[in-house]
DNA sequence: AAATCTTACAACCGCCACCTA
DNA sequence: GTAGGTGGCGGTTGTAAGATT
C-alpha cells in the first residue's frame, strides 16, 4: 500500500473548488496513465494540488460509473438499513451502493436522513426506529422509539423486510468472507476505449448521449441458466427523450438472491 | 431588487493503519 | 523497534445556489 519511493512535491498547493481545467487535467492523466502514487500525481499531471485532494476529487467526482442526482427510494432504504446495522461506516455503506461515494452518502445522511431521524413527530417513524440501534444516539431517539413501536409505518416494515433479506443472505452466502452482500456491478463503460475519450457520455443506439440527460434505473432479471432463487441485478440508463431504456453500456457480474426485494426495483424482467 | 437565511454538497482536516527502509 | 510516507476514513467546514423575507 504505502511506499517511500514516491517523489515529494514541495509546492504550495491550491485549495478550494476545482476548476473545469483542473478536472480535465486530472481525468485525462488518470485515464491515460492510472493514478499510481497519489502524492506524485499532481506534479506529473501538472496540477498545483496535493495528492490527497486529487484522490478525493477523482473518487468523489471524476471517477467513471458514478451516479449523479437524487437518491432513489431503494437507495434511501438501503442507507437507512445499513446505517442502522453499521452506524457511520460510510465506506462500507457505499460499497453496497454502486455508483455512490461514501462522501455523497455521508452528506445525504447529514442533510436529509439524519434530519428525519431527529424529527420529534411520528411522521418519519421508520427513521426514528433506525436511530435507536445506531451507534450515534440522538436526543429524541427514545421517545421516537416509543412512537414507532406503537404504530409501525409501511415504510418500516418494508425496511425490515430488506434488512432481514440482507442479513439472511449475508449469513448464508458470505459469512466467511468480506464480500458485499449486494451485487457487484461492473460498468463496462469503465473498460471501453470510447469512454476514455468521452467519460461524460453513454452510448445510446448509434449516438453518444450526455449522462445528465439520462436517469439511472435498476432492474432485476431472471435467466434460465440461474437457480430458482438467483437473479441478475442490473442498472442502466433511461433515455427520457424517447422514453426508452438503454443497458448497452452497463454490465453486471453478480447474482442477487434477494427475491423479496423485487417490488422495490424499478422493473422486473423475466428473461427466461 | 436587495438582504438574509437555509440547504446541499464539495472539499479539507486530522487521525489511524499499514508499509518500507 | 522506530520513523516517515501513503492511503483511507469519518468528522467538520466552506461555499454556492436557491428560498425566503
Short mmCIF file of C-alpha atoms (C1' of nucleotides) in Angstrom, two decimals:
data_model
loop_
_atom_site.label_atom_id
_atom_site.label_comp_id
_atom_site.label_asym_id
_atom_site.label_seq_id
_atom_site.Cartn_x
_atom_site.Cartn_y
_atom_site.Cartn_z
CA UNK A 1 0.00 0.00 0.00
CA UNK A 2 2.38 2.66 1.20
CA UNK A 3 5.71 3.18 -0.43
CA UNK A 4 8.50 5.58 0.18
CA UNK A 5 9.52 5.71 -3.42
CA UNK A 6 7.16 8.48 -4.45
CA UNK A 7 8.65 11.83 -5.31
CA UNK A 8 7.81 14.54 -2.83
CA UNK A 9 6.41 17.61 -4.50
CA UNK A 10 7.29 20.72 -2.50
CA UNK A 11 4.74 23.10 -3.83
CA UNK A 12 2.25 25.46 -2.36
CA UNK A 13 -0.97 23.64 -3.06
CA UNK A 14 -4.10 25.20 -4.38
CA UNK A 15 -7.22 24.77 -2.28
CA UNK A 16 -10.90 25.23 -2.77
CA UNK A 17 -13.19 24.28 -5.59
CA UNK A 18 -11.77 22.57 -8.64
CA UNK A 19 -11.89 24.36 -11.97
CA UNK A 20 -13.05 22.53 -15.11
CA UNK A 21 -9.46 22.78 -16.41
CA UNK A 22 -8.10 21.03 -13.33
CA UNK A 23 -10.75 18.35 -13.63
CA UNK A 24 -9.82 17.80 -17.24
CA UNK A 25 -6.11 17.53 -16.44
CA UNK A 26 -6.71 15.06 -13.64
CA UNK A 27 -9.16 12.94 -15.61
CA UNK A 28 -7.02 12.88 -18.72
CA UNK A 29 -3.95 11.92 -16.76
CA UNK A 30 -5.58 9.10 -14.81
CA UNK A 31 -7.40 7.69 -17.81
CA UNK A 32 -4.13 7.63 -19.70
CA UNK A 33 -1.64 6.54 -17.03
CA UNK A 34 -3.67 5.46 -14.00
CA UNK A 35 -3.30 7.24 -10.69
CA UNK A 36 -0.28 5.31 -9.38
CA UNK A 37 1.21 7.16 -6.44
CA UNK A 38 -1.22 9.89 -5.48
CA UNK A 39 1.39 12.14 -3.91
CA UNK A 40 3.43 12.39 -7.08
CA UNK A 41 0.44 12.52 -9.40
CA UNK A 42 -0.20 16.28 -9.15
CA UNK A 43 3.32 17.11 -10.39
CA UNK A 44 3.10 14.64 -13.23
CA UNK A 45 -0.34 15.85 -14.21
CA UNK A 46 0.64 19.49 -13.95
CA UNK A 47 -1.68 20.26 -11.06
CA UNK A 48 -0.99 22.54 -8.09
CA UNK A 49 -2.97 20.34 -5.74
CA UNK A 50 -1.83 17.84 -3.18
CA UNK A 51 -2.25 14.15 -3.82
CA UNK A 52 -4.95 13.77 -1.26
CA UNK A 53 -7.04 16.41 -2.91
CA UNK A 54 -6.58 14.73 -6.30
CA UNK A 55 -7.54 11.38 -4.89
CA UNK A 56 -10.67 12.78 -3.31
CA UNK A 57 -11.66 14.64 -6.45
CA UNK A 58 -11.23 11.51 -8.55
CA UNK A 59 -13.06 9.21 -6.16
CA UNK A 60 -15.93 11.53 -5.37
CA UNK A 61 -16.47 13.33 -8.63
CA UNK A 62 -14.49 12.31 -11.69
CA UNK A 63 -14.39 8.52 -11.43
CA UNK A 64 -16.45 6.85 -14.17
CA UNK A 65 -19.54 4.96 -13.14
CA UNK A 66 -20.66 7.45 -10.54
CA UNK A 67 -24.37 8.02 -10.25
CA UNK A 68 -25.28 11.64 -10.04
CA UNK A 69 -28.52 13.11 -8.88
CA UNK A 70 -31.14 12.32 -6.29
CA UNK A 71 -31.14 9.14 -4.27
CA UNK A 72 -33.88 6.70 -5.14
CA UNK A 73 -36.31 5.31 -2.61
CA UNK A 74 -34.44 1.99 -2.70
CA UNK A 75 -31.15 3.71 -2.02
CA UNK A 76 -32.66 5.62 0.88
CA UNK A 77 -33.92 2.42 2.40
CA UNK A 78 -30.60 0.66 1.93
CA UNK A 79 -28.72 3.54 3.53
CA UNK A 80 -31.12 3.57 6.44
CA UNK A 81 -30.87 -0.17 6.89
CA UNK A 82 -27.10 -0.24 6.72
CA UNK A 83 -26.71 2.79 8.96
CA UNK A 84 -28.99 1.02 11.37
CA UNK A 85 -26.72 -2.03 11.45
CA UNK A 86 -23.29 -0.43 10.97
CA UNK A 87 -23.53 3.17 12.13
CA UNK A 88 -21.41 5.82 10.42
CA UNK A 89 -19.42 3.33 8.36
CA UNK A 90 -19.87 5.35 5.19
CA UNK A 91 -17.32 3.48 3.13
CA UNK A 92 -18.99 0.16 3.99
CA UNK A 93 -22.39 1.57 3.09
CA UNK A 94 -21.01 2.97 -0.14
CA UNK A 95 -19.76 -0.48 -1.12
CA UNK A 96 -23.37 -1.64 -1.21
CA UNK A 97 -24.47 1.25 -3.40
CA UNK A 98 -22.59 1.04 -6.67
CA UNK A 99 -22.06 4.44 -8.19
CA UNK A 100 -22.40 6.27 -4.91
CA UNK A 101 -19.47 7.56 -2.86
CA UNK A 102 -19.03 7.49 0.89
CA UNK A 103 -18.88 11.28 0.87
CA UNK A 104 -22.13 11.54 -1.03
CA UNK A 105 -23.87 9.13 1.30
CA UNK A 106 -22.47 10.90 4.34
CA UNK A 107 -23.69 14.25 3.06
CA UNK A 108 -27.05 12.80 2.21
CA UNK A 109 -27.40 11.30 5.63
CA UNK A 110 -26.39 14.51 7.37
CA UNK A 111 -28.61 16.73 5.30
CA UNK A 112 -31.66 14.56 4.82
CA UNK A 113 -31.97 11.26 6.64
CA UNK A 114 -30.45 12.43 9.92
CA UNK A 115 -32.85 15.31 9.94
CA UNK A 116 -35.74 12.90 9.60
CA UNK A 117 -34.36 10.78 12.40
CA UNK A 118 -34.15 13.82 14.65
CA UNK A 119 -37.77 14.80 13.97
CA UNK A 120 -39.77 14.52 17.18
CA UNK A 121 -43.05 13.93 15.38
CA UNK A 122 -44.09 10.43 14.35
CA UNK A 123 -44.18 11.41 10.69
CA UNK A 124 -40.81 9.77 10.00
CA UNK A 125 -41.26 6.78 12.23
CA UNK A 126 -39.15 4.43 10.15
CA UNK A 127 -36.08 6.59 10.56
CA UNK A 128 -36.69 7.07 14.26
CA UNK A 129 -36.71 3.34 14.76
CA UNK A 130 -33.39 3.13 12.97
CA UNK A 131 -31.71 5.65 15.22
CA UNK A 132 -32.24 3.65 18.37
CA UNK A 133 -29.89 0.91 17.34
CA UNK A 134 -27.38 3.19 15.69
CA UNK A 135 -24.03 3.89 17.30
CA UNK A 136 -24.96 7.54 17.09
CA UNK A 137 -27.65 8.28 19.59
CA UNK A 138 -29.90 11.27 19.29
CA UNK A 139 -31.68 13.24 21.98
CA UNK A 140 -35.03 12.16 20.61
CA UNK A 141 -34.26 8.58 19.93
CA UNK A 142 -36.02 7.13 22.93
CA UNK A 143 -39.26 9.00 22.57
CA UNK A 144 -39.23 8.36 18.86
CA UNK A 145 -38.81 4.71 19.54
CA UNK A 146 -41.87 4.69 21.70
CA UNK A 147 -43.92 6.27 19.00
CA UNK A 148 -42.57 3.91 16.41
CA UNK A 149 -43.34 0.86 18.48
CA UNK A 150 -46.98 1.84 18.81
CA UNK A 151 -47.68 2.33 15.12
CA UNK A 152 -45.22 0.89 12.64
CA UNK A 153 -45.41 2.51 9.24
CA UNK A 154 -45.49 0.72 5.95
CA UNK A 155 -42.02 2.09 5.30
CA UNK A 156 -40.70 0.49 8.44
CA UNK A 157 -41.96 -2.94 7.55
CA UNK A 158 -40.53 -2.56 4.07
CA UNK A 159 -37.21 -1.60 5.59
CA UNK A 160 -37.28 -4.56 7.95
CA UNK A 161 -38.02 -6.82 5.02
CA UNK A 162 -34.93 -5.59 3.22
CA UNK A 163 -32.84 -5.84 6.37
CA UNK A 164 -33.81 -9.40 7.09
CA UNK A 165 -33.26 -10.26 3.47
CA UNK A 166 -29.78 -8.77 3.65
CA UNK A 167 -29.00 -10.46 6.92
CA UNK A 168 -30.10 -13.89 5.81
CA UNK A 169 -28.23 -13.65 2.55
CA UNK A 170 -25.15 -12.34 4.27
CA UNK A 171 -25.15 -15.06 6.89
CA UNK A 172 -25.61 -17.86 4.40
CA UNK A 173 -23.58 -16.81 1.41
CA UNK A 174 -20.86 -14.55 2.71
CA UNK A 175 -20.37 -15.41 6.33
CA UNK A 176 -16.77 -16.37 5.89
CA UNK A 177 -15.73 -13.65 3.54
CA UNK A 178 -15.68 -9.90 3.34
CA UNK A 179 -17.67 -9.92 0.14
CA UNK A 180 -20.52 -7.50 -0.06
CA UNK A 181 -23.96 -9.00 0.12
CA UNK A 182 -25.13 -6.69 -2.61
CA UNK A 183 -24.24 -7.39 -6.20
CA UNK A 184 -21.06 -6.05 -7.60
CA UNK A 185 -21.75 -4.01 -10.68
CA UNK A 186 -19.15 -3.69 -13.35
CA UNK A 187 -19.53 -0.69 -15.54
CA UNK A 188 -18.44 -1.77 -18.95
CA UNK A 189 -18.07 1.87 -19.98
CA UNK A 190 -15.24 1.93 -17.45
CA UNK A 191 -13.44 -0.56 -19.63
CA UNK A 192 -14.23 0.79 -23.04
CA UNK A 193 -11.91 2.98 -25.06
CA UNK A 194 -14.85 5.14 -26.09
CA UNK A 195 -15.39 6.01 -22.51
CA UNK A 196 -11.82 7.16 -22.05
CA UNK A 197 -12.48 9.75 -24.71
CA UNK A 198 -15.94 10.70 -23.51
CA UNK A 199 -16.37 9.90 -19.84
CA UNK A 200 -19.49 12.04 -19.53
CA UNK A 201 -21.47 10.32 -22.23
CA UNK A 202 -23.21 7.00 -22.67
CA UNK A 203 -23.79 5.24 -25.94
CA UNK A 204 -27.49 5.01 -26.70
CA UNK A 205 -28.09 3.29 -30.02
CA UNK A 206 -25.85 4.96 -32.56
CA UNK A 207 -25.38 8.18 -30.66
CA UNK A 208 -23.49 9.29 -27.57
CA UNK A 209 -25.86 10.89 -25.08
CA UNK A 210 -24.71 13.09 -22.16
CA UNK A 211 -25.21 11.24 -18.87
CA UNK A 212 -27.05 14.17 -17.33
CA UNK A 213 -29.84 13.56 -19.85
CA UNK A 214 -30.31 10.02 -18.58
CA UNK A 215 -31.80 8.59 -15.42
CA UNK A 216 -30.22 5.60 -13.75
CA UNK A 217 -32.69 2.74 -13.33
CA UNK A 218 -32.48 -0.60 -11.58
CA UNK A 219 -33.73 -3.88 -12.94
CA UNK A 220 -33.90 -7.45 -11.70
CA UNK A 221 -33.89 -10.22 -14.30
CA UNK A 222 -34.45 -13.94 -14.12
CA UNK A 223 -32.40 -16.02 -16.52
CA UNK A 224 -32.98 -19.63 -17.44
CA UNK A 225 -29.47 -20.74 -16.51
CA UNK A 226 -29.80 -19.48 -12.96
CA UNK A 227 -31.23 -21.28 -9.98
CA UNK A 228 -34.72 -20.53 -8.81
CA UNK A 229 -33.56 -18.01 -6.22
CA UNK A 230 -30.80 -16.47 -8.32
CA UNK A 231 -31.39 -13.38 -10.39
CA UNK A 232 -29.37 -10.69 -12.02
CA UNK A 233 -29.39 -7.24 -10.61
CA UNK A 234 -28.90 -4.72 -13.39
CA UNK A 235 -28.58 -0.99 -13.58
CA UNK A 236 -28.88 1.11 -16.69
CA UNK A 237 -29.81 4.43 -18.12
CA UNK A 238 -33.27 5.55 -19.03
CA UNK A 239 -33.40 7.81 -22.03
CA UNK A 240 -36.11 10.31 -21.25
CA UNK A 241 -36.22 11.88 -24.70
CA UNK A 242 -37.64 8.83 -26.45
CA UNK A 243 -38.79 7.07 -23.28
CA UNK A 244 -36.55 4.08 -23.90
CA UNK A 245 -34.16 2.29 -21.60
CA UNK A 246 -30.58 1.54 -22.64
CA UNK A 247 -28.48 -1.02 -20.89
CA UNK A 248 -25.81 -1.18 -23.56
CA UNK A 249 -23.07 0.49 -21.57
CA UNK A 250 -23.53 -1.04 -18.16
CA UNK A 251 -22.58 -4.65 -17.42
CA UNK A 252 -23.43 -6.83 -14.46
CA UNK A 253 -21.48 -9.58 -12.87
CA UNK A 254 -23.14 -10.89 -9.79
CA UNK A 255 -26.28 -12.69 -8.65
CA UNK A 256 -28.89 -11.36 -6.27
CA UNK A 257 -30.84 -13.89 -4.29
CA UNK A 258 -32.97 -11.15 -2.84
CA UNK A 259 -36.30 -12.21 -4.21
CA UNK A 260 -38.17 -10.23 -1.60
CA UNK A 261 -36.76 -7.01 -2.93
CA UNK A 262 -38.20 -7.25 -6.42
CA UNK A 263 -41.06 -4.96 -5.73
CA UNK A 264 -38.64 -2.25 -4.67
CA UNK A 265 -36.91 -2.08 -8.01
CA UNK A 266 -38.00 -0.06 -10.98
CA UNK A 267 -38.50 -3.07 -13.23
CA UNK A 268 -38.66 -6.83 -13.14
CA UNK A 269 -37.65 -8.80 -16.20
CA UNK A 270 -38.42 -12.42 -16.89
CA UNK A 271 -35.78 -13.20 -19.47
CA UNK A 272 -36.12 -16.97 -19.20
"C1'" DA B 1 -34.50 44.19 -6.07
"C1'" DA B 2 -31.64 43.52 -2.21
"C1'" DA B 3 -30.53 41.34 2.02
"C1'" DT B 4 -30.68 37.43 4.76
"C1'" DC B 5 -31.33 32.70 5.70
"C1'" DT B 6 -31.22 27.82 4.52
"C1'" DT B 7 -29.65 23.86 2.25
"C1'" DA B 8 -26.82 20.71 -0.39
"C1'" DC B 9 -22.67 19.06 -1.20
"C1'" DA B 10 -17.72 19.76 -2.34
"C1'" DA B 11 -13.55 19.88 -0.10
"C1'" DC B 12 -10.45 19.99 3.81
"C1'" DC B 13 -8.53 18.27 8.18
"C1'" DG B 14 -6.93 15.12 11.44
"C1'" DC B 15 -6.40 10.66 12.75
"C1'" DC B 16 -5.22 5.90 12.06
"C1'" DA B 17 -3.46 1.63 9.90
"C1'" DC B 18 -0.25 -0.11 7.02
"C1'" DC B 19 4.07 -0.43 4.68
"C1'" DT B 20 9.01 0.20 3.88
"C1'" DA B 21 13.64 1.48 4.95
"C1'" DG C 1 11.68 -1.44 17.05
"C1'" DT C 2 11.11 3.02 15.01
"C1'" DA C 3 10.46 6.84 11.91
"C1'" DG C 4 8.48 8.57 7.98
"C1'" DG C 5 5.41 8.33 3.99
"C1'" DT C 6 0.97 6.99 1.97
"C1'" DG C 7 -3.81 5.90 1.52
"C1'" DG C 8 -8.25 5.54 3.59
"C1'" DC C 9 -11.83 7.04 6.55
"C1'" DG C 10 -15.02 9.90 9.28
"C1'" DG C 11 -15.93 14.47 11.06
"C1'" DT C 12 -16.23 19.10 10.02
"C1'" DT C 13 -16.11 23.34 7.48
"C1'" DG C 14 -16.68 26.26 3.42
"C1'" DT C 15 -19.14 27.75 -0.43
"C1'" DA C 16 -22.53 28.47 -3.83
"C1'" DA C 17 -27.17 28.37 -5.12
"C1'" DG C 18 -31.86 28.61 -4.03
"C1'" DA C 19 -35.55 30.17 -0.92
"C1'" DT C 20 -37.49 33.47 1.91
"C1'" DT C 21 -38.26 37.93 3.88
#
